[in-house]
Coordinates of C-alpha atoms and ligand atoms in Angstrom, one line a residue:
X1 CA 59.2 -126.1 7.7
X2 CA 57.1 -126.4 4.5
X3 CA 54.1 -125.2 6.4
X4 CA 56.0 -122.1 7.6
X5 CA 57.1 -121.4 4.0
X6 CA 53.6 -121.6 2.6
X7 CA 52.3 -119.3 5.4
X8 CA 55.0 -116.7 4.6
X9 CA 54.2 -117.0 0.8
X10 CA 50.4 -116.5 1.4
X11 CA 51.0 -113.5 3.7
X12 CA 53.4 -111.9 1.2
X13 CA 50.8 -112.4 -1.6
X14 CA 48.1 -110.8 0.6
X15 CA 50.4 -107.8 1.3
X16 CA 51.0 -107.4 -2.4
X17 CA 47.3 -107.5 -3.2
X18 CA 46.4 -105.0 -0.6
X19 CA 49.1 -102.6 -1.8
X20 CA 47.9 -102.9 -5.4
X21 CA 44.3 -102.5 -4.3
X22 CA 45.0 -99.4 -2.2
X23 CA 43.9 -96.8 -4.9
X24 CA 40.2 -96.9 -4.7
X25 CA 38.8 -95.8 -8.1
X26 CA 35.4 -96.3 -6.6
X27 CA 32.8 -98.4 -8.5
X28 CA 31.2 -97.2 -11.6
X29 CA 27.7 -96.7 -10.1
X30 CA 28.8 -93.3 -8.8
X31 CA 30.0 -94.2 -5.3
X32 CA 32.7 -91.9 -4.0
X33 CA 35.2 -91.7 -6.9
X34 CA 38.7 -91.3 -5.7
X35 CA 42.1 -92.3 -7.0
X36 CA 45.1 -92.3 -4.8
X37 CA 48.1 -90.6 -6.3
X38 CA 51.8 -90.2 -5.8
X39 CA 53.1 -86.7 -5.0
X40 CA 50.5 -84.9 -7.2
X41 CA 47.7 -82.7 -6.0
X42 CA 44.3 -84.0 -4.8
X43 CA 41.0 -82.1 -5.2
X44 CA 38.4 -83.2 -2.6
X45 CA 35.1 -82.2 -4.3
X46 CA 31.9 -82.5 -2.2
X47 CA 28.3 -81.7 -2.8
X48 CA 25.0 -82.1 -0.9
X49 CA 22.9 -83.9 -3.5
X50 CA 23.2 -87.7 -4.1
X51 CA 25.0 -89.7 -6.7
X52 CA 22.0 -89.9 -9.0
X53 CA 21.6 -86.1 -9.4
X54 CA 23.0 -84.3 -12.5
X55 CA 25.1 -82.2 -10.1
X56 CA 27.1 -85.3 -9.2
X57 CA 27.3 -86.4 -12.9
X58 CA 28.8 -82.9 -13.5
X59 CA 31.4 -83.5 -10.8
X60 CA 32.4 -86.8 -12.4
X61 CA 32.8 -85.0 -15.7
X62 CA 35.1 -82.5 -14.0
X63 CA 37.1 -85.3 -12.5
X64 CA 37.4 -87.0 -15.9
X65 CA 38.6 -83.9 -17.7
X66 CA 41.1 -82.7 -15.0
X67 CA 42.7 -86.1 -14.5
X68 CA 43.0 -86.6 -18.3
X69 CA 44.3 -83.0 -19.1
X70 CA 46.8 -83.0 -16.2
X71 CA 47.9 -86.6 -17.0
X72 CA 47.2 -87.6 -13.4
X73 CA 49.2 -84.7 -11.8
X74 CA 45.8 -83.7 -10.2
X75 CA 43.4 -86.4 -8.9
X76 CA 39.8 -85.6 -8.0
X77 CA 38.0 -87.3 -5.2
X78 CA 34.2 -86.9 -5.5
X79 CA 31.8 -87.0 -2.5
X80 CA 28.0 -86.7 -2.6
X81 CA 25.0 -86.7 -0.2
X82 CA 26.6 -84.2 2.2
X83 CA 29.3 -86.7 3.2
X84 CA 31.7 -83.7 3.6
X85 CA 29.1 -81.4 5.2
X86 CA 26.3 -79.0 4.1
X87 CA 26.7 -76.1 1.6
X88 CA 27.8 -73.6 4.2
X89 CA 30.2 -75.9 6.1
X90 CA 31.8 -77.1 2.9
X91 CA 32.2 -73.5 1.6
X92 CA 33.9 -72.7 5.0
X93 CA 36.1 -75.8 4.5
X94 CA 37.3 -74.4 1.2
X95 CA 38.2 -71.1 2.9
X96 CA 40.3 -73.0 5.4
X97 CA 42.0 -75.3 2.9
X98 CA 40.3 -78.5 4.3
X99 CA 38.5 -79.1 1.0
X100 CA 39.1 -77.9 -2.5
X101 CA 35.7 -77.9 -4.4
X102 CA 32.0 -77.6 -3.6
X103 CA 29.1 -76.5 -5.8
X104 CA 26.4 -74.8 -3.6
X105 CA 23.3 -73.0 -4.6
X106 CA 23.8 -69.2 -4.8
X107 CA 21.4 -68.7 -1.8
X108 CA 23.9 -69.9 1.0
X109 CA 26.7 -68.1 -0.8
X110 CA 25.0 -64.9 0.0
X111 CA 26.1 -65.5 3.6
X112 CA 29.7 -64.9 2.3
X113 CA 29.0 -62.4 -0.5
X114 CA 25.6 -60.6 0.1
X115 CA 25.4 -59.6 -3.5
X116 CA 24.6 -63.2 -4.5
X117 CA 21.2 -62.8 -3.0
X118 CA 20.2 -61.1 -6.3
X119 CA 19.6 -64.5 -7.7
X120 CA 17.1 -65.2 -4.9
X121 CA 14.8 -62.4 -6.1
X122 CA 11.6 -64.2 -6.6
X123 CA 10.4 -64.5 -10.2
X124 CA 13.6 -62.8 -11.5
X125 CA 14.3 -65.1 -14.4
X126 CA 11.3 -65.9 -16.7
X127 CA 13.0 -68.7 -18.5
X128 CA 16.2 -70.9 -18.7
X129 CA 17.3 -69.1 -21.9
X130 CA 17.2 -65.7 -20.1
X131 CA 19.0 -67.2 -17.2
X132 CA 21.7 -68.5 -19.5
X133 CA 22.2 -65.1 -21.1
X134 CA 22.3 -63.2 -17.9
X135 CA 24.7 -65.6 -16.1
X136 CA 27.2 -65.3 -18.9
X137 CA 26.8 -61.5 -18.7
X138 CA 29.1 -58.8 -17.1
X139 CA 27.2 -58.4 -13.9
X140 CA 26.9 -62.1 -13.0
X141 CA 30.5 -62.8 -14.0
X142 CA 31.5 -59.8 -11.9
X143 CA 29.9 -61.4 -8.9
X144 CA 32.2 -64.4 -9.3
X145 CA 35.1 -62.1 -9.0
X146 CA 33.9 -60.8 -5.6
X147 CA 34.3 -64.3 -4.2
X148 CA 38.1 -63.9 -4.2
X149 CA 37.7 -61.4 -1.3
X150 CA 36.4 -64.4 0.7
X151 CA 39.2 -66.8 -0.2
X152 CA 37.0 -68.5 -2.8
X153 CA 37.3 -68.7 -6.6
X154 CA 34.1 -69.0 -8.6
X155 CA 35.0 -70.9 -11.7
X156 CA 31.5 -71.4 -13.3
X157 CA 27.8 -71.2 -12.9
X158 CA 26.0 -74.6 -13.0
X159 CA 22.3 -75.1 -12.7
X160 CA 20.0 -76.1 -9.9
X161 CA 16.9 -74.8 -11.7
X162 CA 13.5 -73.4 -11.2
X163 CA 12.3 -74.1 -7.7
X164 CA 8.8 -75.6 -7.0
X165 CA 6.9 -76.0 -3.8
X166 CA 6.0 -79.3 -2.2
X167 CA 4.2 -80.0 1.1
X168 CA 2.3 -82.6 3.0
X169 CA -0.7 -80.6 4.0
X170 CA -2.7 -79.4 1.1
X171 CA -2.7 -78.5 -2.7
X172 CA -1.2 -75.0 -3.2
X173 CA -3.0 -73.3 -6.0
X174 CA -3.2 -69.6 -4.9
X175 CA -1.5 -67.3 -2.4
X176 CA -4.1 -68.1 0.3
X177 CA -2.9 -71.7 0.3
X178 CA 0.5 -70.7 1.7
X179 CA -1.2 -69.5 4.9
X180 CA 0.4 -71.1 8.0
X181 CA 2.5 -73.7 6.1
X182 CA 5.8 -74.4 7.8
X183 CA 8.2 -74.3 4.9
X184 CA 11.9 -75.1 5.0
X185 CA 13.9 -72.5 3.0
X186 CA 17.6 -72.3 2.3
X187 CA 19.7 -70.3 4.7
X188 CA 19.1 -66.9 3.1
X189 CA 17.2 -64.0 4.5
X190 CA 15.6 -63.0 1.2
X191 CA 14.0 -66.4 0.9
X192 CA 12.8 -66.2 4.5
X193 CA 11.1 -62.8 4.0
X194 CA 9.7 -63.8 0.6
X195 CA 7.9 -66.8 2.1
X196 CA 6.6 -64.7 5.0
X197 CA 5.2 -62.3 2.5
X198 CA 3.4 -65.2 0.8
X199 CA 1.8 -66.1 4.2
X200 CA 4.0 -69.1 5.1
X201 CA 6.1 -69.8 8.2
X202 CA 9.6 -70.2 6.8
X203 CA 12.4 -72.2 8.6
X204 CA 16.0 -71.8 7.3
X205 CA 17.7 -75.2 7.3
X206 CA 20.7 -77.0 5.8
X207 CA 19.7 -79.4 3.0
X208 CA 21.4 -82.3 4.8
X209 CA 18.7 -82.0 7.6
X210 CA 15.7 -81.6 5.2
X211 CA 14.5 -85.1 4.5
X212 CA 14.4 -86.0 8.3
X213 CA 12.6 -82.7 9.1
X214 CA 9.9 -83.6 6.5
X215 CA 9.7 -87.2 7.7
X216 CA 9.3 -86.1 11.3
X217 CA 6.8 -83.4 10.5
X218 CA 9.1 -80.6 11.8
X219 CA 8.3 -78.8 8.5
X220 CA 5.3 -79.2 6.2
X221 CA 7.1 -78.5 3.0
X222 CA 10.1 -77.3 1.0
X223 CA 11.0 -76.0 -2.4
X224 CA 13.4 -77.4 -4.9
X225 CA 13.5 -78.3 -8.6
X226 CA 11.7 -81.4 -9.7
X227 CA 15.0 -83.3 -10.3
X228 CA 15.9 -82.9 -6.6
X229 CA 12.4 -83.6 -5.4
X230 CA 12.4 -86.9 -7.3
X231 CA 16.0 -88.0 -7.0
X232 CA 16.1 -87.3 -3.3
X233 CA 12.9 -89.3 -2.8
X234 CA 11.0 -86.4 -1.3
X235 CA 7.8 -88.0 -2.7
X236 CA 8.1 -90.5 0.1
X237 CA 7.3 -87.7 2.6
X238 CA 5.5 -85.1 0.5
X239 CA 2.0 -85.4 -1.0
X240 CA 1.5 -82.2 -3.0
X241 CA 3.7 -80.4 -5.6
X242 CA 2.9 -77.0 -7.4
X243 CA 4.7 -75.4 -10.3
X244 CA 5.4 -72.2 -8.4
X245 CA 8.7 -71.7 -10.3
X246 CA 9.2 -68.9 -7.8
X247 CA 13.1 -68.7 -8.1
X248 CA 15.7 -69.9 -10.6
X249 CA 18.7 -71.1 -8.6
X250 CA 22.1 -71.2 -10.1
X251 CA 24.9 -73.4 -8.6
X252 CA 28.4 -71.9 -8.4
X253 CA 31.4 -74.2 -8.9
X254 CA 33.7 -73.0 -6.0
X255 CA 37.3 -73.7 -5.5
X256 CA 39.4 -72.7 -2.4
X257 CA 41.6 -69.7 -3.3
X258 CA 44.5 -71.0 -1.3
X259 CA 44.5 -74.3 -3.4
X260 CA 43.9 -72.4 -6.7
X261 CA 46.8 -70.0 -6.1
X262 CA 49.0 -73.1 -5.5
X263 CA 48.3 -74.5 -9.0
X264 CA 50.6 -73.7 -12.0
X265 CA 49.1 -71.3 -14.6
X266 CA 48.5 -74.3 -16.9
X267 CA 46.7 -76.2 -14.1
X268 CA 44.6 -73.1 -13.3
X269 CA 43.5 -73.0 -16.9
X270 CA 42.7 -76.7 -17.0
X271 CA 40.5 -76.6 -13.8
X272 CA 38.8 -73.4 -15.0
X273 CA 38.0 -74.8 -18.5
X274 CA 37.0 -78.2 -16.9
X275 CA 34.5 -76.5 -14.5
X276 CA 32.9 -74.7 -17.5
X277 CA 32.8 -77.7 -19.7
X278 CA 31.5 -80.0 -17.0
X279 CA 28.9 -77.2 -16.2
X280 CA 27.6 -77.3 -19.8
X281 CA 27.3 -81.1 -19.4
X282 CA 25.5 -80.8 -16.0
X283 CA 23.1 -78.1 -17.3
X284 CA 22.1 -80.4 -20.2
X285 CA 21.5 -83.3 -17.9
X286 CA 19.7 -81.1 -15.4
X287 CA 17.2 -79.8 -18.0
X288 CA 16.5 -83.3 -19.2
X289 CA 15.9 -84.4 -15.7
X290 CA 13.7 -81.4 -14.7
X291 CA 11.6 -81.8 -17.8
X292 CA 10.8 -85.5 -17.1
X293 CA 10.7 -85.9 -13.3
X294 CA 7.4 -84.1 -12.7
X295 CA 5.7 -87.1 -14.4
X296 CA 7.7 -89.5 -12.2
X297 CA 6.5 -87.6 -9.1
X298 CA 2.9 -88.0 -10.1
X299 CA 3.5 -91.7 -10.8
X300 CA 4.9 -91.9 -7.2
X301 CA 1.6 -90.6 -6.0
X302 CA 2.2 -86.8 -5.6
X303 CA -0.8 -84.6 -6.5
X304 CA 0.3 -81.9 -9.0
X305 CA -1.3 -78.4 -9.0
X306 CA -0.8 -76.0 -11.9
X307 CA -0.5 -72.4 -10.8
X308 CA -2.5 -70.1 -13.2
X309 CA -0.9 -66.9 -14.5
X310 CA -3.4 -64.9 -12.5
X311 CA -2.6 -66.6 -9.3
X312 CA 1.2 -66.4 -9.9
X313 CA 0.8 -62.7 -10.5
X314 CA -0.7 -62.4 -7.0
X315 CA 2.4 -64.0 -5.6
X316 CA 4.7 -61.7 -7.7
X317 CA 2.8 -58.7 -6.3
X318 CA 3.0 -59.9 -2.7
X319 CA 6.9 -60.2 -2.8
X320 CA 7.6 -56.9 -4.4
X321 CA 8.0 -55.0 -1.1
X322 CA 10.6 -57.6 0.0
X323 CA 12.7 -57.0 -3.1
X324 CA 12.6 -53.3 -2.4
X325 CA 13.6 -53.9 1.3
X326 CA 16.7 -56.0 0.1
X327 CA 17.8 -53.7 -2.7
X328 CA 20.2 -51.9 -0.4
X329 CA 21.6 -55.0 1.2
X330 CA 22.3 -56.7 -2.1
X331 CA 23.5 -53.4 -3.7
X332 CA 21.4 -51.2 -6.0
X333 CA 23.9 -51.4 -8.8
X334 CA 23.8 -55.2 -8.8
X335 CA 20.0 -55.4 -8.6
X336 CA 19.5 -52.8 -11.4
X337 CA 22.3 -54.4 -13.5
X338 CA 20.8 -57.9 -13.3
X339 CA 17.3 -56.5 -13.9
X340 CA 18.5 -54.6 -17.0
X341 CA 20.3 -57.8 -18.2
X342 CA 17.0 -59.7 -17.8
X343 CA 15.1 -57.1 -19.8
X344 CA 17.7 -57.1 -22.5
X345 CA 17.8 -60.9 -22.8
X346 CA 14.0 -61.0 -22.9
X347 CA 13.9 -58.5 -25.7
X348 CA 16.3 -60.6 -27.9
Ligands
LIG401 C1 22.2 -79.2 -2.0 C2 21.5 -77.8 -2.0 C3 20.2 -77.9 -2.7 C4 19.5 -76.6 -2.6 C5 18.8 -76.5 -1.2 O1 23.4 -79.1 -1.3 O2 19.5 -76.3 -0.2 O3 17.5 -76.7 -1.2 O4 18.5 -76.4 -3.6 O5 20.5 -78.2 -4.1 O6 22.4 -76.9 -2.6

């Protein structure tokens, strides 16, 4: 009888422990952060980059602010490394209400709102300061409003950063060196045509497939900011890096419109303010990372090639016809508006 009683007591204790341990707050080294909740609302926030990237640190900041400001009415589950899918499939999940937040680059967003391709115009932004000024301006903010037509809400611009070329074949110093390189690009027609104009063979591909494609030699190279190249360990499968700085990529903090419309006005203000504040935090971390990681890439054995102003000008000239070809598709008003904003910001 005593044995039966002790068995019951142990089982009861185990049940109590499991019940208490049910809400997984995740561990502090950035693994999936989630918190179970009662009858509150849950935001499933997923990105493609891994838990070491400033983009994920930004997501954790968003989680911290929202859970604090709503006093736990809204809990945020954070997912990284494409666990919920790639940029396009996660954006579609927001439209369907199967996910609440993702933060893609603007390039894949152009498949939903073509005007976002304006940010893929090569060599558009000359500096981060000009990018900051323009992205806070009327035209860029107006593009966020267009997302609502696609059941998406654009709450803030975050930063991916200036994109640089890596490959496993040869140093790229001038436009001739692009010839014949199989380069993965984001799924965006302007990127494709721009790399064709530079002489490369572009392959559009989701980010989630990229590392394997480079490892297997399906593509020779890719282009991303130094922080991504380093933190995603691309140096393990790429030998050469050049400071092409050919595009400045913003991220956009997206929320599903169905979910957003279901929030109270106060909650809408909280998530909107949190996306902006977390964005400022992410941009600060991203700039620190992009400023230091080129050195780390060289320490990991990558050969760095500096592009001279003269050679970069050759690249700028080569892609001009592509920009003209896409002006109608993007919208002349949007292209002219962003170009004017860039010139104004440069003059300041
Ligand atoms: C990560 C992507 C990545 C982007 C790309 O999900 O696809 O190369 O630069 O940051 O959004």
